[in-house]
mmCIF file of C-alpha atoms and ligand atoms in Angstrom:
data_model
loop_
_atom_site.group_PDB
_atom_site.id
_atom_site.type_symbol
_atom_site.label_atom_id
_atom_site.label_comp_id
_atom_site.label_asym_id
_atom_site.label_seq_id
_atom_site.Cartn_x
_atom_site.Cartn_y
_atom_site.Cartn_z
ATOM 1 C CA MET A 864 0.000 0.000 0.000
ATOM 2 C CA LYS A 865 1.313 3.443 -0.926
ATOM 3 C CA LYS A 866 2.353 5.462 2.141
ATOM 4 C CA VAL A 867 0.329 8.577 2.981
ATOM 5 C CA LYS A 868 2.782 11.475 3.290
ATOM 6 C CA VAL A 869 1.969 13.974 6.026
ATOM 7 C CA GLY A 870 3.303 17.394 7.070
ATOM 8 C CA ILE A 871 2.645 19.032 10.449
ATOM 9 C CA ILE A 872 2.296 22.827 10.651
ATOM 10 C CA GLY A 873 2.822 24.162 14.192
ATOM 11 C CA ASN A 874 5.037 22.058 16.441
ATOM 12 C CA GLY A 875 3.864 23.033 19.943
ATOM 13 C CA SER A 876 1.995 20.941 22.533
ATOM 14 C CA ILE A 877 -0.872 19.410 20.563
ATOM 15 C CA SER A 878 1.259 18.507 17.550
ATOM 16 C CA HIS A 879 2.888 15.789 19.686
ATOM 17 C CA THR A 880 -0.482 14.042 20.081
ATOM 18 C CA HIS A 881 -0.993 14.226 16.287
ATOM 19 C CA MET A 882 2.520 12.854 15.758
ATOM 20 C CA ALA A 883 1.956 10.030 18.267
ATOM 21 C CA GLY A 884 -1.248 9.121 16.420
ATOM 22 C CA TYR A 885 0.435 9.102 12.994
ATOM 23 C CA LYS A 886 3.359 7.037 14.289
ATOM 24 C CA LYS A 887 0.962 4.213 15.175
ATOM 25 C CA LEU A 888 -0.171 3.934 11.539
ATOM 26 C CA ASP A 889 2.044 1.706 9.358
ATOM 27 C CA HIS A 890 1.008 3.301 6.076
ATOM 28 C CA VAL A 891 1.705 6.896 7.201
ATOM 29 C CA GLU A 892 4.976 8.754 6.961
ATOM 30 C CA VAL A 893 5.401 12.220 8.498
ATOM 31 C CA VAL A 894 7.916 13.632 6.040
ATOM 32 C CA ALA A 895 7.917 17.348 6.921
ATOM 33 C CA ASN A 896 7.229 19.716 9.781
ATOM 34 C CA CYS A 897 7.079 23.475 10.155
ATOM 35 C CA ASP A 898 7.060 26.068 12.929
ATOM 36 C CA ILE A 899 7.843 29.793 12.902
ATOM 37 C CA ASN A 900 9.927 29.006 15.983
ATOM 38 C CA GLU A 901 12.814 27.422 14.055
ATOM 39 C CA GLN A 902 14.438 25.899 17.094
ATOM 40 C CA ARG A 903 11.198 24.202 18.113
ATOM 41 C CA ALA A 904 10.723 22.893 14.571
ATOM 42 C CA LYS A 905 14.269 21.486 14.528
ATOM 43 C CA GLN A 906 13.864 19.833 17.928
ATOM 44 C CA PHE A 907 10.561 18.298 16.816
ATOM 45 C CA ALA A 908 12.187 16.948 13.637
ATOM 46 C CA GLN A 909 15.178 15.566 15.530
ATOM 47 C CA TYR A 910 13.020 13.901 18.172
ATOM 48 C CA TYR A 911 10.756 12.193 15.618
ATOM 49 C CA ASN A 912 13.329 11.750 12.881
ATOM 50 C CA ILE A 913 11.445 13.856 10.324
ATOM 51 C CA PRO A 914 13.572 14.472 7.217
ATOM 52 C CA HIS A 915 12.436 17.979 6.130
ATOM 53 C CA THR A 916 11.930 20.982 8.394
ATOM 54 C CA TYR A 917 10.634 24.473 7.581
ATOM 55 C CA ALA A 918 9.946 27.800 9.264
ATOM 56 C CA ASP A 919 7.470 28.877 6.551
ATOM 57 C CA TYR A 920 4.484 26.681 5.690
ATOM 58 C CA ASN A 921 4.220 28.140 2.168
ATOM 59 C CA GLU A 922 7.743 26.900 1.492
ATOM 60 C CA MET A 923 6.887 23.465 2.931
ATOM 61 C CA LEU A 924 3.764 23.237 0.778
ATOM 62 C CA LYS A 925 5.757 24.241 -2.332
ATOM 63 C CA GLN A 926 8.677 21.859 -1.777
ATOM 64 C CA GLU A 927 7.018 18.744 -0.367
ATOM 65 C CA ASP A 928 4.936 16.140 -2.121
ATOM 66 C CA LEU A 929 2.388 15.745 0.698
ATOM 67 C CA ASP A 930 -0.988 14.013 0.724
ATOM 68 C CA ALA A 931 -2.123 15.551 3.982
ATOM 69 C CA VAL A 932 -1.369 18.226 6.541
ATOM 70 C CA SER A 933 -2.167 18.706 10.232
ATOM 71 C CA VAL A 934 -2.631 22.354 11.216
ATOM 72 C CA CYS A 935 -1.670 22.725 14.894
ATOM 73 C CA THR A 936 -0.901 26.445 15.119
ATOM 74 C CA TRP A 937 -2.345 29.389 17.007
ATOM 75 C CA ASN A 938 -6.013 29.871 16.057
ATOM 76 C CA ASN A 939 -5.360 32.931 13.855
ATOM 77 C CA VAL A 940 -3.131 30.832 11.571
ATOM 78 C CA HIS A 941 -5.713 28.051 11.060
ATOM 79 C CA ALA A 942 -7.461 29.794 8.140
ATOM 80 C CA PRO A 943 -4.421 31.033 6.173
ATOM 81 C CA ALA A 944 -2.418 27.806 6.638
ATOM 82 C CA THR A 945 -5.402 25.576 5.810
ATOM 83 C CA ILE A 946 -6.371 27.567 2.725
ATOM 84 C CA ALA A 947 -2.757 27.560 1.502
ATOM 85 C CA ALA A 948 -2.558 23.783 2.022
ATOM 86 C CA LEU A 949 -5.861 23.144 0.248
ATOM 87 C CA LYS A 950 -4.815 25.356 -2.674
ATOM 88 C CA ALA A 951 -1.606 23.330 -2.865
ATOM 89 C CA GLY A 952 -3.751 20.188 -3.231
ATOM 90 C CA LYS A 953 -3.306 18.739 0.273
ATOM 91 C CA ASN A 954 -6.013 17.275 2.518
ATOM 92 C CA VAL A 955 -6.181 19.069 5.871
ATOM 93 C CA LEU A 956 -6.910 18.142 9.466
ATOM 94 C CA CYS A 957 -7.239 21.489 11.253
ATOM 95 C CA GLU A 958 -7.287 21.769 15.037
ATOM 96 C CA LYS A 959 -10.267 23.294 16.810
ATOM 97 C CA PRO A 960 -11.609 25.977 16.694
ATOM 98 C CA LEU A 961 -11.731 25.856 12.907
ATOM 99 C CA ALA A 962 -10.983 29.597 12.694
ATOM 100 C CA LEU A 963 -11.305 32.924 14.483
ATOM 101 C CA ASN A 964 -14.879 33.357 13.196
ATOM 102 C CA ALA A 965 -17.536 31.894 10.890
ATOM 103 C CA ILE A 966 -16.537 34.030 7.890
ATOM 104 C CA GLN A 967 -13.005 32.618 7.897
ATOM 105 C CA ALA A 968 -14.318 29.118 8.563
ATOM 106 C CA GLN A 969 -16.622 29.347 5.529
ATOM 107 C CA GLN A 970 -13.683 30.497 3.376
ATOM 108 C CA MET A 971 -11.821 27.346 4.458
ATOM 109 C CA VAL A 972 -14.762 25.109 3.523
ATOM 110 C CA ASP A 973 -15.063 26.894 0.153
ATOM 111 C CA ALA A 974 -11.337 26.385 -0.468
ATOM 112 C CA ALA A 975 -11.742 22.650 0.225
ATOM 113 C CA LYS A 976 -14.630 22.436 -2.239
ATOM 114 C CA ASP A 977 -12.689 24.355 -4.919
ATOM 115 C CA ALA A 978 -9.667 22.090 -4.452
ATOM 116 C CA GLY A 979 -11.714 18.876 -4.233
ATOM 117 C CA LYS A 980 -9.823 18.015 -1.026
ATOM 118 C CA LEU A 981 -10.863 17.060 2.499
ATOM 119 C CA LEU A 982 -11.102 19.561 5.336
ATOM 120 C CA MET A 983 -11.582 17.811 8.673
ATOM 121 C CA VAL A 984 -11.894 19.724 11.944
ATOM 122 C CA GLY A 985 -10.243 18.426 15.128
ATOM 123 C CA PHE A 986 -13.358 17.774 17.205
ATOM 124 C CA VAL A 987 -11.441 15.007 18.932
ATOM 125 C CA ARG A 988 -13.984 14.369 21.673
ATOM 126 C CA ARG A 989 -16.387 12.879 19.129
ATOM 127 C CA PHE A 990 -14.012 9.889 19.128
ATOM 128 C CA GLY A 991 -14.339 9.326 22.896
ATOM 129 C CA LEU A 992 -15.868 5.991 23.853
ATOM 130 C CA ASN A 993 -18.458 7.655 26.112
ATOM 131 C CA THR A 994 -19.514 9.936 23.226
ATOM 132 C CA GLN A 995 -19.763 7.035 20.797
ATOM 133 C CA ILE A 996 -21.751 4.849 23.195
ATOM 134 C CA LEU A 997 -24.135 7.677 24.043
ATOM 135 C CA LYS A 998 -24.523 8.537 20.342
ATOM 136 C CA ARG A 999 -25.508 4.947 19.652
ATOM 137 C CA MET A 1000 -28.105 5.040 22.460
ATOM 138 C CA ILE A 1001 -29.538 8.309 21.180
ATOM 139 C CA ASP A 1002 -29.647 7.079 17.571
ATOM 140 C CA ASN A 1003 -31.502 3.970 18.791
ATOM 141 C CA GLY A 1004 -34.142 6.266 20.304
ATOM 142 C CA ASP A 1005 -33.345 5.443 23.957
ATOM 143 C CA MET A 1006 -33.600 9.101 25.026
ATOM 144 C CA GLY A 1007 -36.647 10.025 22.982
ATOM 145 C CA GLN A 1008 -36.656 13.666 21.897
ATOM 146 C CA ILE A 1009 -33.763 15.623 23.391
ATOM 147 C CA TYR A 1010 -34.988 19.087 24.281
ATOM 148 C CA TYR A 1011 -32.512 20.455 26.820
ATOM 149 C CA ALA A 1012 -28.743 20.345 27.310
ATOM 150 C CA LYS A 1013 -26.416 21.818 29.901
ATOM 151 C CA THR A 1014 -22.668 21.756 29.627
ATOM 152 C CA GLY A 1015 -19.656 23.468 31.081
ATOM 153 C CA CYS A 1016 -15.965 23.354 31.604
ATOM 154 C CA LEU A 1017 -14.910 25.546 34.518
ATOM 155 C CA ARG A 1018 -11.464 26.167 35.934
ATOM 156 C CA ARG A 1019 -10.530 27.794 39.220
ATOM 157 C CA VAL A 1020 -7.141 28.872 37.842
ATOM 158 C CA GLY A 1021 -6.340 27.737 34.317
ATOM 159 C CA ASN A 1022 -5.593 30.521 31.861
ATOM 160 C CA PRO A 1023 -2.850 29.062 29.618
ATOM 161 C CA GLY A 1024 -1.508 32.563 28.795
ATOM 162 C CA GLY A 1025 0.642 33.381 25.758
ATOM 163 C CA TRP A 1026 -1.304 33.319 22.477
ATOM 164 C CA PHE A 1027 -4.339 31.700 24.176
ATOM 165 C CA SER A 1028 -5.074 34.925 26.086
ATOM 166 C CA ASP A 1029 -4.156 37.283 23.217
ATOM 167 C CA LYS A 1030 -7.461 37.871 21.421
ATOM 168 C CA LYS A 1031 -5.995 38.702 18.023
ATOM 169 C CA ARG A 1032 -4.280 35.286 17.928
ATOM 170 C CA SER A 1033 -6.906 33.192 19.767
ATOM 171 C CA GLY A 1034 -10.230 34.871 18.915
ATOM 172 C CA GLY A 1035 -11.278 34.738 22.578
ATOM 173 C CA GLY A 1036 -10.848 32.960 25.891
ATOM 174 C CA PRO A 1037 -12.434 29.881 27.471
ATOM 175 C CA LEU A 1038 -15.513 29.975 25.223
ATOM 176 C CA ILE A 1039 -13.560 29.515 21.996
ATOM 177 C CA ASP A 1040 -10.982 27.247 23.659
ATOM 178 C CA LEU A 1041 -13.068 24.929 25.878
ATOM 179 C CA GLY A 1042 -16.651 25.789 24.909
ATOM 180 C CA VAL A 1043 -15.992 24.770 21.319
ATOM 181 C CA HIS A 1044 -15.572 21.112 22.417
ATOM 182 C CA MET A 1045 -18.588 21.088 24.721
ATOM 183 C CA ILE A 1046 -20.987 22.823 22.301
ATOM 184 C CA ASP A 1047 -19.824 20.571 19.488
ATOM 185 C CA LEU A 1048 -20.483 17.453 21.584
ATOM 186 C CA VAL A 1049 -24.020 18.591 22.322
ATOM 187 C CA ARG A 1050 -24.700 19.377 18.639
ATOM 188 C CA TYR A 1051 -23.143 16.117 17.492
ATOM 189 C CA LEU A 1052 -25.083 14.004 20.001
ATOM 190 C CA MET A 1053 -28.358 15.749 19.041
ATOM 191 C CA ASP A 1054 -27.724 14.933 15.346
ATOM 192 C CA LYS A 1055 -26.434 18.370 14.415
ATOM 193 C CA PRO A 1056 -29.434 20.713 14.729
ATOM 194 C CA LYS A 1057 -28.816 24.229 13.423
ATOM 195 C CA ALA A 1058 -28.533 26.992 16.012
ATOM 196 C CA VAL A 1059 -31.083 29.744 15.350
ATOM 197 C CA LEU A 1060 -30.597 32.093 18.322
ATOM 198 C CA ALA A 1061 -28.001 32.815 20.975
ATOM 199 C CA MET A 1062 -27.518 35.070 23.965
ATOM 200 C CA GLY A 1063 -24.393 35.370 26.004
ATOM 201 C CA SER A 1064 -22.438 37.245 28.633
ATOM 202 C CA THR A 1065 -18.691 37.382 29.118
ATOM 203 C CA TYR A 1066 -16.765 38.678 32.132
ATOM 204 C CA ASP A 1067 -13.160 39.613 32.766
ATOM 205 C CA LEU A 1068 -13.304 40.645 36.411
ATOM 206 C CA VAL A 1069 -11.000 38.043 37.969
ATOM 207 C CA GLY A 1070 -8.055 38.161 35.545
ATOM 208 C CA PRO A 1071 -5.563 35.429 34.676
ATOM 209 C CA ARG A 1072 -4.139 35.121 38.245
ATOM 210 C CA SER A 1073 -0.653 34.085 37.154
ATOM 211 C CA ASN A 1074 0.394 35.038 40.716
ATOM 212 C CA ILE A 1075 -1.153 31.869 42.189
ATOM 213 C CA ILE A 1076 1.422 29.391 43.499
ATOM 214 C CA GLY A 1077 1.145 25.836 44.792
ATOM 215 C CA ILE A 1078 -0.907 24.395 41.940
ATOM 216 C CA GLN A 1079 -0.073 22.681 38.686
ATOM 217 C CA GLN A 1080 -1.417 24.444 35.639
ATOM 218 C CA TYR A 1081 -0.994 24.201 31.908
ATOM 219 C CA LYS A 1082 0.899 27.136 30.425
ATOM 220 C CA SER A 1083 1.301 27.711 26.698
ATOM 221 C CA ALA A 1084 4.694 27.043 25.106
ATOM 222 C CA ASP A 1085 5.521 30.769 24.753
ATOM 223 C CA TYR A 1086 3.989 31.902 28.029
ATOM 224 C CA SER A 1087 3.284 35.532 28.811
ATOM 225 C CA ASP A 1088 0.620 36.879 31.161
ATOM 226 C CA TYR A 1089 -0.801 39.328 28.593
ATOM 227 C CA ASN A 1090 -4.563 38.889 28.729
ATOM 228 C CA ASP A 1091 -7.364 40.633 26.822
ATOM 229 C CA VAL A 1092 -9.923 37.796 26.734
ATOM 230 C CA GLU A 1093 -12.826 36.798 28.984
ATOM 231 C CA ASP A 1094 -12.372 34.816 32.229
ATOM 232 C CA LEU A 1095 -15.877 33.427 31.971
ATOM 233 C CA ALA A 1096 -18.549 33.091 29.289
ATOM 234 C CA ALA A 1097 -22.150 31.997 29.747
ATOM 235 C CA GLY A 1098 -24.395 31.275 26.781
ATOM 236 C CA PHE A 1099 -27.945 30.306 25.866
ATOM 237 C CA VAL A 1100 -28.508 28.714 22.459
ATOM 238 C CA ARG A 1101 -31.771 27.658 20.791
ATOM 239 C CA PHE A 1102 -31.749 25.165 17.912
ATOM 240 C CA ASP A 1103 -34.094 24.692 14.957
ATOM 241 C CA ASN A 1104 -35.486 21.489 16.543
ATOM 242 C CA GLY A 1105 -36.658 23.570 19.518
ATOM 243 C CA ALA A 1106 -33.925 22.304 21.874
ATOM 244 C CA THR A 1107 -32.122 24.648 24.260
ATOM 245 C CA LEU A 1108 -28.499 24.580 25.358
ATOM 246 C CA ILE A 1109 -27.028 26.357 28.364
ATOM 247 C CA VAL A 1110 -23.239 26.527 28.340
ATOM 248 C CA GLU A 1111 -20.634 28.012 30.694
ATOM 249 C CA ASN A 1112 -16.854 28.070 30.473
ATOM 250 C CA SER A 1113 -14.151 29.693 32.533
ATOM 251 C CA TRP A 1114 -10.383 29.862 32.832
ATOM 252 C CA THR A 1115 -10.445 31.603 36.195
ATOM 253 C CA GLN A 1116 -13.304 31.655 38.638
ATOM 254 C CA HIS A 1117 -13.638 31.511 42.429
ATOM 255 C CA ILE A 1118 -14.987 27.963 42.617
ATOM 256 C CA LYS A 1119 -14.039 25.107 44.936
ATOM 257 C CA ARG A 1120 -12.712 22.853 42.197
ATOM 258 C CA ASP A 1121 -12.620 22.547 38.409
ATOM 259 C CA LYS A 1122 -15.781 21.154 36.806
ATOM 260 C CA LEU A 1123 -16.521 19.419 33.535
ATOM 261 C CA TYR A 1124 -20.106 18.393 32.874
ATOM 262 C CA LEU A 1125 -22.410 17.506 30.024
ATOM 263 C CA GLU A 1126 -26.093 16.740 30.597
ATOM 264 C CA LEU A 1127 -28.807 15.950 28.067
ATOM 265 C CA TYR A 1128 -32.515 15.681 28.822
ATOM 266 C CA GLY A 1129 -34.894 13.764 26.572
ATOM 267 C CA SER A 1130 -38.554 12.736 26.628
ATOM 268 C CA LYS A 1131 -37.619 9.142 27.545
ATOM 269 C CA ALA A 1132 -34.399 9.598 29.567
ATOM 270 C CA GLY A 1133 -31.852 12.043 30.879
ATOM 271 C CA VAL A 1134 -28.115 11.462 30.864
ATOM 272 C CA THR A 1135 -24.958 12.888 32.337
ATOM 273 C CA MET A 1136 -22.031 12.012 30.073
ATOM 274 C CA GLU A 1137 -19.523 13.955 32.172
ATOM 275 C CA PRO A 1138 -18.230 13.787 34.844
ATOM 276 C CA ASP A 1139 -19.807 10.312 35.181
ATOM 277 C CA PHE A 1140 -21.803 8.497 32.545
ATOM 278 C CA GLU A 1141 -25.267 7.788 33.999
ATOM 279 C CA ILE A 1142 -28.742 7.451 32.523
ATOM 280 C CA TYR A 1143 -31.918 8.426 34.384
ATOM 281 C CA SER A 1144 -35.213 6.960 33.230
ATOM 282 C CA GLU A 1145 -38.129 4.847 34.387
ATOM 283 C CA ARG A 1146 -38.793 1.167 33.924
ATOM 284 C CA ASN A 1147 -41.954 -0.672 35.010
ATOM 285 C CA ASP A 1148 -43.107 2.493 36.834
ATOM 286 C CA VAL A 1149 -39.862 2.662 38.815
ATOM 287 C CA LEU A 1150 -37.310 5.446 38.551
ATOM 288 C CA THR A 1151 -34.204 3.722 37.242
ATOM 289 C CA ASP A 1152 -30.569 4.821 37.125
ATOM 290 C CA THR A 1153 -28.239 2.987 34.755
ATOM 291 C CA LYS A 1154 -24.457 3.210 34.614
ATOM 292 C CA PRO A 1155 -22.809 1.947 31.418
ATOM 293 C CA PHE A 1156 -19.696 -0.061 32.177
ATOM 294 C CA ILE A 1157 -16.737 1.310 30.205
ATOM 295 C CA ASP A 1158 -13.425 -0.329 30.926
ATOM 296 C CA VAL A 1159 -11.106 2.380 29.618
ATOM 297 C CA ASN A 1160 -9.458 5.361 31.256
ATOM 298 C CA GLN A 1161 -11.525 8.326 30.043
ATOM 299 C CA ASN A 1162 -8.871 10.757 31.280
ATOM 300 C CA ASP A 1163 -6.234 9.445 28.898
ATOM 301 C CA PHE A 1164 -6.625 11.597 25.791
ATOM 302 C CA GLN A 1165 -3.981 10.045 23.531
ATOM 303 C CA PRO A 1166 -6.215 7.099 22.483
ATOM 304 C CA ILE A 1167 -8.905 9.447 21.186
ATOM 305 C CA PHE A 1168 -6.309 11.458 19.238
ATOM 306 C CA ASP A 1169 -5.076 8.114 17.839
ATOM 307 C CA LYS A 1170 -8.607 7.392 16.626
ATOM 308 C CA GLU A 1171 -8.863 10.885 15.144
ATOM 309 C CA MET A 1172 -5.604 10.526 13.162
ATOM 310 C CA ALA A 1173 -6.569 7.005 12.033
ATOM 311 C CA HIS A 1174 -9.943 8.289 10.799
ATOM 312 C CA PHE A 1175 -8.372 11.259 8.976
ATOM 313 C CA ILE A 1176 -5.930 8.969 7.185
ATOM 314 C CA ASP A 1177 -8.710 6.508 6.389
ATOM 315 C CA CYS A 1178 -10.694 9.359 4.781
ATOM 316 C CA VAL A 1179 -7.623 10.484 2.792
ATOM 317 C CA ALA A 1180 -6.510 7.007 1.691
ATOM 318 C CA ASN A 1181 -9.853 5.274 1.202
ATOM 319 C CA GLY A 1182 -12.374 8.074 0.704
ATOM 320 C CA THR A 1183 -14.260 7.075 3.875
ATOM 321 C CA PRO A 1184 -16.912 9.715 4.692
ATOM 322 C CA CYS A 1185 -15.539 12.165 7.259
ATOM 323 C CA LEU A 1186 -17.053 12.183 10.764
ATOM 324 C CA ASN A 1187 -15.913 15.806 11.362
ATOM 325 C CA PRO A 1188 -16.339 17.730 8.102
ATOM 326 C CA GLY A 1189 -15.285 21.401 7.934
ATOM 327 C CA GLU A 1190 -18.970 22.397 7.617
ATOM 328 C CA ASP A 1191 -19.475 21.394 11.280
ATOM 329 C CA GLY A 1192 -16.663 23.792 12.199
ATOM 330 C CA VAL A 1193 -18.521 26.611 10.423
ATOM 331 C CA GLU A 1194 -21.758 25.891 12.327
ATOM 332 C CA LEU A 1195 -19.824 25.933 15.584
ATOM 333 C CA MET A 1196 -18.140 29.241 14.759
ATOM 334 C CA LYS A 1197 -21.582 30.770 14.035
ATOM 335 C CA ILE A 1198 -22.660 29.860 17.576
ATOM 336 C CA LEU A 1199 -19.468 31.221 19.169
ATOM 337 C CA ASP A 1200 -19.683 34.430 17.086
ATOM 338 C CA ALA A 1201 -23.299 34.902 18.202
ATOM 339 C CA ILE A 1202 -22.528 34.389 21.914
ATOM 340 C CA TYR A 1203 -19.620 36.866 21.723
ATOM 341 C CA GLU A 1204 -21.751 39.362 19.739
ATOM 342 C CA SER A 1205 -24.587 39.093 22.244
ATOM 343 C CA ALA A 1206 -22.129 39.606 25.113
ATOM 344 C CA SER A 1207 -20.845 42.821 23.544
ATOM 345 C CA THR A 1208 -24.219 44.247 22.405
ATOM 346 C CA GLY A 1209 -26.363 43.014 25.287
ATOM 347 C CA HIS A 1210 -28.961 41.652 22.838
ATOM 348 C CA GLU A 1211 -29.991 38.249 21.579
ATOM 349 C CA VAL A 1212 -28.559 37.332 18.183
ATOM 350 C CA ILE A 1213 -30.479 35.565 15.416
ATOM 351 C CA ILE A 1214 -28.215 33.060 13.664
ATOM 352 C CA LYS A 1215 -28.700 32.756 9.903
HETATM 353 N N1 NAD B 2387 -8.111 19.119 20.339
HETATM 354 C C1 NAD B 2387 -7.743 19.509 21.538
HETATM 355 O O1 NAD B 2387 -8.216 19.030 22.560
HETATM 356 C C2 NAD B 2387 -6.710 20.597 21.642
HETATM 357 C C3 NAD B 2387 -5.926 20.715 22.793
HETATM 358 C C4 NAD B 2387 -4.956 21.724 22.839
HETATM 359 C C5 NAD B 2387 -4.835 22.608 21.788
HETATM 360 N N2 NAD B 2387 -5.642 22.477 20.690
HETATM 361 C C6 NAD B 2387 -5.535 23.428 19.568
HETATM 362 O O2 NAD B 2387 -4.287 23.208 18.915
HETATM 363 C C7 NAD B 2387 -3.753 24.435 18.450
HETATM 364 C C8 NAD B 2387 -2.347 24.613 19.023
HETATM 365 O O3 NAD B 2387 -2.404 24.612 20.435
HETATM 366 P P1 NAD B 2387 -1.104 24.243 21.321
HETATM 367 O O4 NAD B 2387 -1.573 24.027 22.711
HETATM 368 O O5 NAD B 2387 -0.323 23.191 20.627
HETATM 369 O O6 NAD B 2387 -0.311 25.645 21.252
HETATM 370 P P2 NAD B 2387 1.263 25.858 21.347
HETATM 371 O O7 NAD B 2387 1.471 27.288 21.651
HETATM 372 O O8 NAD B 2387 1.858 24.839 22.259
HETATM 373 O O9 NAD B 2387 1.788 25.534 19.853
HETATM 374 C C9 NAD B 2387 1.413 26.311 18.740
HETATM 375 C C10 NAD B 2387 2.601 26.348 17.797
HETATM 376 O O10 NAD B 2387 2.193 26.998 16.583
HETATM 377 C C11 NAD B 2387 3.338 27.690 16.111
HETATM 378 N N3 NAD B 2387 2.949 28.657 15.087
HETATM 379 C C12 NAD B 2387 2.314 29.838 15.242
HETATM 380 N N4 NAD B 2387 2.172 30.455 14.064
HETATM 381 C C13 NAD B 2387 2.726 29.640 13.118
HETATM 382 C C14 NAD B 2387 2.897 29.734 11.701
HETATM 383 N N5 NAD B 2387 2.480 30.790 10.998
HETATM 384 N N6 NAD B 2387 3.500 28.713 11.060
HETATM 385 C C15 NAD B 2387 3.974 27.634 11.767
HETATM 386 N N7 NAD B 2387 3.841 27.503 13.100
HETATM 387 C C16 NAD B 2387 3.227 28.500 13.776
HETATM 388 C C17 NAD B 2387 3.915 28.313 17.379
HETATM 389 O O11 NAD B 2387 5.239 28.762 17.199
HETATM 390 C C18 NAD B 2387 3.787 27.144 18.363
HETATM 391 O O12 NAD B 2387 4.945 26.339 18.365
HETATM 392 C C19 NAD B 2387 -4.736 25.522 18.891
HETATM 393 O O13 NAD B 2387 -5.602 25.829 17.835
HETATM 394 C C20 NAD B 2387 -5.520 24.885 20.021
HETATM 395 O O14 NAD B 2387 -6.828 25.378 20.150
HETATM 396 C C21 NAD B 2387 -6.553 21.488 20.596
#
C-alpha cells in the first residue's frame, strides 16, 4: 500500500499528540514539519526523525509532495495555513476551533470544495468511547426527543496565557478554547441541529491570576501573562429542533474545584455524560438509574487522538466519509460568534 505522506504545521503541545497518532499507523509517513519558531521545529524533527523541516508553511507546501497536513498552530493561523494547504492540493486536518470566526471558517470550507480536497476539523472528543456509546443510544431512540442540554468546563485557575489569552491570535478565551468542544459534543449528540438564536455574557473581572502558586497548571509554550480575553462566558442557544443549550466556560473563577459536565434531557431519559456516565429513566413504573460499564481510562486523551488521526488517514486514503467535516466547524463558529456578539451588544442574536 502506498504510504500517505503527512506534514505538520505548528510544532507546539498538541502537535505531539498528532505525531503520536500518525506514528501508530504503518502506512503513514510524516515527512515534513514546520514552525515559525525554528528551534522548536528542529527539535521536533530531531526527536521524531522527520527528514524535512521548515519555518514557513508556504515553502513546505511548495517543496514537499504531501498528501495531507495537520494544522496545529495558534487559532489565527488556522485559516491562512489551511487555505494555503488546500490550494496546494493537500487534505487538511485542522485543530479546533476551525478559525477565528464563521466568515473565515466558511472560506476554508469553500477552499476545500474548490480544491476537491478534504477539510476535517479536530473535534477530537467525538471519538471518545463515552460519546460514541451515548450517540448509539440516542440514535436507537433510547432518550426520545432531546430538548434540553447543559454543559460546562470551569477552571478555578487555568488561563494558559501566551497566544491563548491574546485575542488577536486566539479569537477569545475559554468559550472559543473549551466551549468549542462542549458545544460541538451537544450538537453532534443531538444529530447536528442548526442553532437559530443565541444570547451570552462574558466577564473579565477576575483576571488570569498568574500570581497563584502551589498548583499545577498548563501554560502555553511561549507563556506571557498578557490577557485581553474573557475569564468566563455563559451562553444560551436555541436550535431549529426547539432544543435549548445552556453553556458556561471559565479559565479563572472563584470555585471550589474545576468542573466538567455535560447533561442531556430527553422525553424518555436524561443522561450525564460527564463527569460520570449515567442514565436516568423509568422502567416498570420505577425510577431507574443505569451506569454503562466502560473499561477504559476516560482521562487518557492520547487514544482518542489516535482514533482521530486514524480516521483522517482513512478518509484520505480510502475516501471514507468524514465524521468531522469542515462544515461542522462553520456551524460551531456561528454559535461562538453569536454568543460573543450578544455579550458585547447586550442583545440576543439571530443566527442565519
Ligand atoms: N483538540 C484539543 O483538545 C486541543 C488541545 C490543545 C490545543 N488544541 C488546539 O491546537 C492548536 C495549538 O495549540 P497548542 O496548545 O499546541 O499551542 P502551542 O502554543 O503549544 O503551539 C502552537 C505552535 O504553533 C506555532 N505557530 C504559530 N504560528 C505559526 C505559523 N504561521 N507557522 C507555523 N507555526 C506556527 C507556534 O510557534 C507554536 O509552536 C490551537 O488551535 C488549540 O486550540 C486542541
